[in-house]
Amino acid sequence: MAEKQTLLGRITQLAMANINALLDRAEDPQKMLDQLVRDYSNSIAEAETSIAQTIGNLRMAEKDYEQDKTAVAEWGEKAASASTRADALREKGDTAGADKFDNLAKVALSKQIEFEKQVRAAEPMLQNQREVVERLKSGLEEMKTKLSELQTKRDQLVARQKTVESQQRVQAAAQNINVLDPTSDLARWEDKIRRQEAEVAGRAELAKDSFDSQFAELEDLGKMSEVEARLAALKNKQ
């Protein structure tokens, strides 16, 4: 019985293990959690086998107890029957026959007393075994609940780990984009084009100003020619 309790004690210690500390030392937390679930499941399977054997032994003891109680009643009936037979023979004067059945009644009563002792001895033992079985069954159910909680926690932690890893990859990608921002190259290129456009516009403006000045010079020359012509005409009239 102590072995059964030790087994459940080992399972309970496993249930109370510091999972966070184990995960901190684990290179792959998911593998560590999976191993915990496997170990816990194997321990529960061992406990189920052990408890099943304990229950089987209890049922055998209970069956023996019921058989002993039946034997007590049967030997009591045999003793009573033999005593009645002895009394009847003694009334008839058959002393030898009466003594024979009285002796048989005594043998039956001795047997009855032996089985009564077995019944009394078995009662506290059976009560103790029943209590142990109930504790073991209750402990087993608790372990199964803990296993379910462990599996759920494992799934949650794995999902959270994957989410964190995804977030880390996104953040790393965002940092790389910030470091190698393509918009900065576009901005430099745009600025270069704007400067080129400004230069072209400036050259066009200079070309326009030069062209206009040439026409202005022509107009000035035309005015001078007209003045010279009028001056010549005045001189001819004199």
Short mmCIF file of C-alpha atoms in Angstrom, two decimals, residues 50-236:
data_model
loop_
_atom_site.label_atom_id
_atom_site.label_comp_id
_atom_site.label_asym_id
_atom_site.label_seq_id
_atom_site.Cartn_x
_atom_site.Cartn_y
_atom_site.Cartn_z
CA SER A 50 -1.34 0.25 -9.64
CA ILE A 51 -4.73 1.50 -8.45
CA ALA A 52 -6.53 -1.11 -10.55
CA GLN A 53 -4.48 -3.81 -8.81
CA THR A 54 -5.30 -2.30 -5.41
CA ILE A 55 -9.01 -2.24 -6.24
CA GLY A 56 -8.80 -5.83 -7.48
CA ASN A 57 -7.18 -6.92 -4.21
CA LEU A 58 -9.89 -5.07 -2.26
CA ARG A 59 -12.64 -6.80 -4.18
CA MET A 60 -11.02 -10.18 -3.53
CA ALA A 61 -10.78 -9.36 0.18
CA GLU A 62 -14.42 -8.28 0.21
CA LYS A 63 -15.40 -11.52 -1.48
CA ASP A 64 -13.43 -13.52 1.11
CA TYR A 65 -15.09 -11.48 3.86
CA GLU A 66 -18.56 -12.27 2.53
CA GLN A 67 -17.63 -15.95 2.23
CA ASP A 68 -16.42 -15.94 5.86
CA LYS A 69 -19.69 -14.35 6.98
CA THR A 70 -21.59 -17.02 5.05
CA ALA A 71 -19.43 -19.68 6.67
CA VAL A 72 -20.24 -18.27 10.12
CA ALA A 73 -23.94 -18.64 9.41
CA GLU A 74 -23.56 -22.09 7.84
CA TRP A 75 -21.48 -23.49 10.71
CA GLY A 76 -23.94 -22.02 13.17
CA GLU A 77 -26.77 -23.81 11.40
CA LYS A 78 -24.77 -27.05 11.39
CA ALA A 79 -24.06 -26.69 15.14
CA ALA A 80 -27.72 -26.05 15.88
CA SER A 81 -28.78 -29.00 13.73
CA ALA A 82 -26.30 -31.34 15.43
CA SER A 83 -27.35 -30.13 18.89
CA THR A 84 -31.02 -30.68 18.06
CA ARG A 85 -30.23 -34.15 16.80
CA ALA A 86 -28.28 -34.91 20.00
CA ASP A 87 -31.17 -33.75 22.19
CA ALA A 88 -33.59 -35.94 20.25
CA LEU A 89 -31.35 -39.03 20.62
CA ARG A 90 -30.82 -38.37 24.33
CA GLU A 91 -34.58 -38.26 24.84
CA LYS A 92 -34.74 -41.69 23.25
CA GLY A 93 -32.05 -42.95 25.58
CA ASP A 94 -29.36 -43.13 22.90
CA THR A 95 -26.61 -41.52 24.92
CA ALA A 96 -23.81 -42.60 22.59
CA GLY A 97 -25.59 -41.14 19.59
CA ALA A 98 -26.40 -37.96 21.51
CA ASP A 99 -22.75 -37.54 22.55
CA LYS A 100 -21.67 -38.05 18.93
CA PHE A 101 -23.90 -35.24 17.63
CA ASP A 102 -23.00 -32.99 20.56
CA ASN A 103 -19.36 -33.45 19.56
CA LEU A 104 -20.26 -32.59 15.98
CA ALA A 105 -22.04 -29.48 17.26
CA LYS A 106 -18.90 -28.52 19.15
CA VAL A 107 -16.79 -28.97 16.00
CA ALA A 108 -19.24 -26.81 14.07
CA LEU A 109 -19.16 -24.16 16.79
CA SER A 110 -15.36 -24.19 16.72
CA LYS A 111 -15.45 -23.60 12.98
CA GLN A 112 -17.98 -20.84 13.47
CA ILE A 113 -15.74 -19.18 16.05
CA GLU A 114 -12.74 -19.34 13.65
CA PHE A 115 -14.67 -17.67 10.86
CA GLU A 116 -16.08 -15.07 13.26
CA LYS A 117 -12.50 -14.18 14.20
CA GLN A 118 -11.59 -13.85 10.51
CA VAL A 119 -14.62 -11.66 9.92
CA ARG A 120 -13.74 -9.38 12.85
CA ALA A 121 -10.11 -9.17 11.74
CA ALA A 122 -11.09 -8.41 8.15
CA GLU A 123 -13.52 -5.59 8.93
CA PRO A 124 -10.99 -2.88 9.96
CA MET A 125 -8.60 -3.98 7.21
CA LEU A 126 -11.35 -3.71 4.59
CA GLN A 127 -12.39 -0.32 5.90
CA ASN A 128 -8.81 0.89 5.67
CA GLN A 129 -8.42 -0.50 2.14
CA ARG A 130 -11.66 1.16 1.04
CA GLU A 131 -10.43 4.50 2.34
CA VAL A 132 -7.09 4.06 0.60
CA VAL A 133 -8.81 3.15 -2.67
CA GLU A 134 -11.04 6.21 -2.46
CA ARG A 135 -8.02 8.43 -1.82
CA LEU A 136 -6.15 6.86 -4.72
CA LYS A 137 -9.13 7.25 -7.05
CA SER A 138 -9.59 10.85 -5.96
CA GLY A 139 -5.88 11.50 -6.45
CA LEU A 140 -5.98 9.92 -9.88
CA GLU A 141 -8.89 12.13 -10.94
CA GLU A 142 -6.97 15.14 -9.67
CA MET A 143 -3.94 14.09 -11.69
CA LYS A 144 -6.08 13.74 -14.82
CA THR A 145 -7.42 17.23 -14.22
CA LYS A 146 -3.88 18.50 -13.79
CA LEU A 147 -2.89 16.78 -17.03
CA SER A 148 -5.73 18.49 -18.85
CA GLU A 149 -4.65 21.82 -17.38
CA LEU A 150 -1.05 21.12 -18.36
CA GLN A 151 -2.07 20.30 -21.94
CA THR A 152 -4.16 23.46 -22.15
CA LYS A 153 -1.33 25.53 -20.67
CA ARG A 154 1.12 23.90 -23.10
CA ASP A 155 -1.08 24.85 -26.06
CA GLN A 156 -1.50 28.41 -24.78
CA LEU A 157 2.23 28.89 -24.17
CA VAL A 158 3.15 27.46 -27.56
CA ALA A 159 0.64 29.77 -29.24
CA ARG A 160 1.99 32.74 -27.29
CA GLN A 161 5.56 31.79 -28.20
CA LYS A 162 4.68 31.64 -31.90
CA THR A 163 2.92 35.02 -31.63
CA VAL A 164 5.96 36.56 -29.97
CA GLU A 165 8.27 35.09 -32.61
CA SER A 166 6.06 36.51 -35.36
CA GLN A 167 6.06 39.91 -33.68
CA GLN A 168 9.84 39.78 -33.34
CA ARG A 169 10.20 39.00 -37.06
CA VAL A 170 7.88 41.88 -37.97
CA GLN A 171 9.77 44.27 -35.68
CA ALA A 172 13.11 43.16 -37.11
CA ALA A 173 11.79 43.68 -40.64
CA ALA A 174 10.48 47.11 -39.67
CA GLN A 175 13.86 48.05 -38.21
CA ASN A 176 15.59 46.96 -41.40
CA ILE A 177 13.17 49.05 -43.40
CA ASN A 178 13.91 52.04 -41.17
CA VAL A 179 17.64 51.56 -41.56
CA LEU A 180 17.43 51.02 -45.31
CA ASP A 181 14.50 53.36 -46.01
CA PRO A 182 13.92 53.38 -49.79
CA THR A 183 11.98 56.63 -49.52
CA SER A 184 15.21 58.44 -48.59
CA ASP A 185 16.72 57.39 -51.93
CA LEU A 186 13.57 58.50 -53.70
CA ALA A 187 13.74 61.82 -51.92
CA ARG A 188 17.35 62.34 -53.03
CA TRP A 189 16.45 61.38 -56.58
CA GLU A 190 13.45 63.73 -56.55
CA ASP A 191 15.64 66.55 -55.27
CA LYS A 192 18.17 65.88 -58.04
CA ILE A 193 15.43 65.97 -60.68
CA ARG A 194 14.01 69.18 -59.21
CA ARG A 195 17.46 70.77 -59.42
CA GLN A 196 17.81 69.61 -63.01
CA GLU A 197 14.36 70.97 -63.80
CA ALA A 198 15.28 74.26 -62.16
CA GLU A 199 18.50 74.43 -64.18
CA VAL A 200 16.61 73.77 -67.41
CA ALA A 201 14.07 76.45 -66.49
CA GLY A 202 16.89 78.85 -65.67
CA ARG A 203 18.61 78.19 -68.97
CA ALA A 204 15.29 78.69 -70.78
CA GLU A 205 14.78 81.97 -68.98
CA LEU A 206 18.31 83.08 -69.89
CA ALA A 207 17.74 82.05 -73.50
CA LYS A 208 14.47 84.03 -73.59
CA ASP A 209 16.13 87.09 -72.09
CA SER A 210 18.92 86.88 -74.72
CA PHE A 211 16.42 86.49 -77.54
CA ASP A 212 14.37 89.45 -76.34
CA SER A 213 17.50 91.58 -76.01
CA GLN A 214 18.45 90.79 -79.60
CA PHE A 215 15.06 92.01 -80.80
CA ALA A 216 15.44 95.08 -78.65
CA GLU A 217 18.78 95.80 -80.29
CA LEU A 218 17.15 95.45 -83.71
CA GLU A 219 14.44 97.90 -82.71
CA ASP A 220 17.08 100.33 -81.48
CA LEU A 221 18.95 100.00 -84.77
CA GLY A 222 15.72 100.62 -86.64
CA LYS A 223 15.08 103.76 -84.67
CA MET A 224 18.62 105.03 -85.37
CA SER A 225 18.25 104.35 -89.08
CA GLU A 226 15.01 106.33 -89.21
CA VAL A 227 16.66 109.20 -87.37
CA GLU A 228 19.55 109.22 -89.85
CA ALA A 229 17.14 109.17 -92.77
CA ARG A 230 15.16 112.11 -91.45
CA LEU A 231 18.31 114.02 -90.76
CA ALA A 232 19.46 113.46 -94.34
CA ALA A 233 16.09 114.64 -95.65
CA LEU A 234 16.34 117.83 -93.66
CA LYS A 235 19.74 118.53 -95.05
CA ASN A 236 18.55 118.02 -98.61
#
